[in-house]
Amino acid sequence: MAKIGDQYGPGDRVPTSGIYRVDHEPAHAAAHEVTCVFGRAFPECIACKKPKFTLLRPAVHVEANEHFSYRF
C-alpha cells in the first residue's frame, strides 16, 4: 500500500486508490486533485507529458468494497 506523499509518474501503476495531487510543468497548469483507481496506469498529460502524482488521501474504490455488489 502506498503512503501519503508517495509520488508516481505516467505509466506507473496506481498502487492505492485515492485522491492524488497532480503537478504539471508550472507554465502549463496549476496543481489540482484527481481520483485514481488501483491497478490502472497513471496517464500522461496531453500538454506537458510528465505530470507527477502525489497521494494525498487513500480511499477504497466502491467496486472493491465488500459491502457492495456490482452487476454490469
Short mmCIF file of C-alpha atoms in Angstrom, two decimals:
data_model
loop_
_atom_site.label_atom_id
_atom_site.label_comp_id
_atom_site.label_asym_id
_atom_site.label_seq_id
_atom_site.Cartn_x
_atom_site.Cartn_y
_atom_site.Cartn_z
CA MET A 1 0.00 0.00 0.00
CA ALA A 2 1.25 3.47 -0.86
CA LYS A 3 1.95 6.07 1.83
CA ILE A 4 0.69 9.64 1.84
CA GLY A 5 3.25 11.75 -0.02
CA ASP A 6 4.50 8.97 -2.32
CA GLN A 7 4.99 10.21 -5.91
CA TYR A 8 4.39 8.50 -9.24
CA GLY A 9 4.68 9.30 -12.93
CA PRO A 10 2.91 8.41 -16.16
CA GLY A 11 2.94 4.69 -16.86
CA ASP A 12 3.33 3.69 -13.20
CA ARG A 13 0.50 1.55 -11.86
CA VAL A 14 -1.73 3.13 -9.22
CA PRO A 15 -0.72 1.31 -6.01
CA THR A 16 -3.63 2.60 -3.90
CA SER A 17 -6.97 4.07 -4.96
CA GLY A 18 -7.43 7.59 -3.66
CA ILE A 19 -7.08 11.31 -4.18
CA TYR A 20 -3.81 12.40 -5.80
CA ARG A 21 -2.37 15.88 -6.36
CA VAL A 22 -1.16 16.37 -9.92
CA ASP A 23 1.78 18.72 -10.51
CA HIS A 24 2.34 19.83 -14.10
CA GLU A 25 5.08 21.99 -15.55
CA PRO A 26 4.42 25.40 -13.92
CA ALA A 27 3.88 27.28 -17.18
CA HIS A 28 1.26 24.74 -18.27
CA ALA A 29 -1.21 24.27 -15.41
CA ALA A 30 -1.67 24.75 -11.69
CA ALA A 31 -1.64 21.75 -9.38
CA HIS A 32 -5.01 20.06 -8.97
CA GLU A 33 -6.55 16.92 -7.46
CA VAL A 34 -7.81 13.78 -9.20
CA THR A 35 -9.16 10.38 -8.22
CA CYS A 36 -7.01 7.44 -9.32
CA VAL A 37 -8.05 3.78 -9.17
CA PHE A 38 -5.85 0.88 -8.02
CA GLY A 39 -4.21 -1.09 -10.82
CA ARG A 40 -4.75 1.42 -13.60
CA ALA A 41 -1.82 3.33 -15.11
CA PHE A 42 -1.20 6.97 -14.27
CA PRO A 43 -1.75 8.86 -17.55
CA GLU A 44 0.42 11.31 -19.45
CA CYS A 45 -0.70 14.92 -19.68
CA ILE A 46 -1.62 15.82 -23.26
CA ALA A 47 0.40 19.05 -23.00
CA CYS A 48 3.40 18.61 -20.68
CA LYS A 49 3.60 14.78 -20.89
CA LYS A 50 5.19 14.21 -17.46
CA PRO A 51 3.00 15.21 -14.53
CA LYS A 52 3.79 13.97 -11.02
CA PHE A 53 1.04 12.28 -8.99
CA THR A 54 1.28 12.51 -5.19
CA LEU A 55 -1.01 10.51 -2.91
CA LEU A 56 -2.98 12.86 -0.64
CA ARG A 57 -5.63 10.53 0.76
CA PRO A 58 -6.10 6.80 0.17
CA ALA A 59 -9.64 5.52 -0.38
CA VAL A 60 -11.20 2.18 -1.22
CA HIS A 61 -12.93 2.24 -4.61
CA VAL A 62 -16.60 1.37 -4.20
CA GLU A 63 -16.24 -1.61 -6.55
CA ALA A 64 -13.60 -3.09 -4.21
CA ASN A 65 -15.62 -2.58 -1.04
CA GLU A 66 -17.00 -5.76 0.50
CA HIS A 67 -20.40 -4.16 1.22
CA PHE A 68 -21.32 -3.51 -2.42
CA SER A 69 -22.08 -5.79 -5.33
CA TYR A 70 -21.87 -4.62 -8.93
CA ARG A 71 -23.58 -6.38 -11.78
CA PHE A 72 -22.80 -4.90 -15.17
#
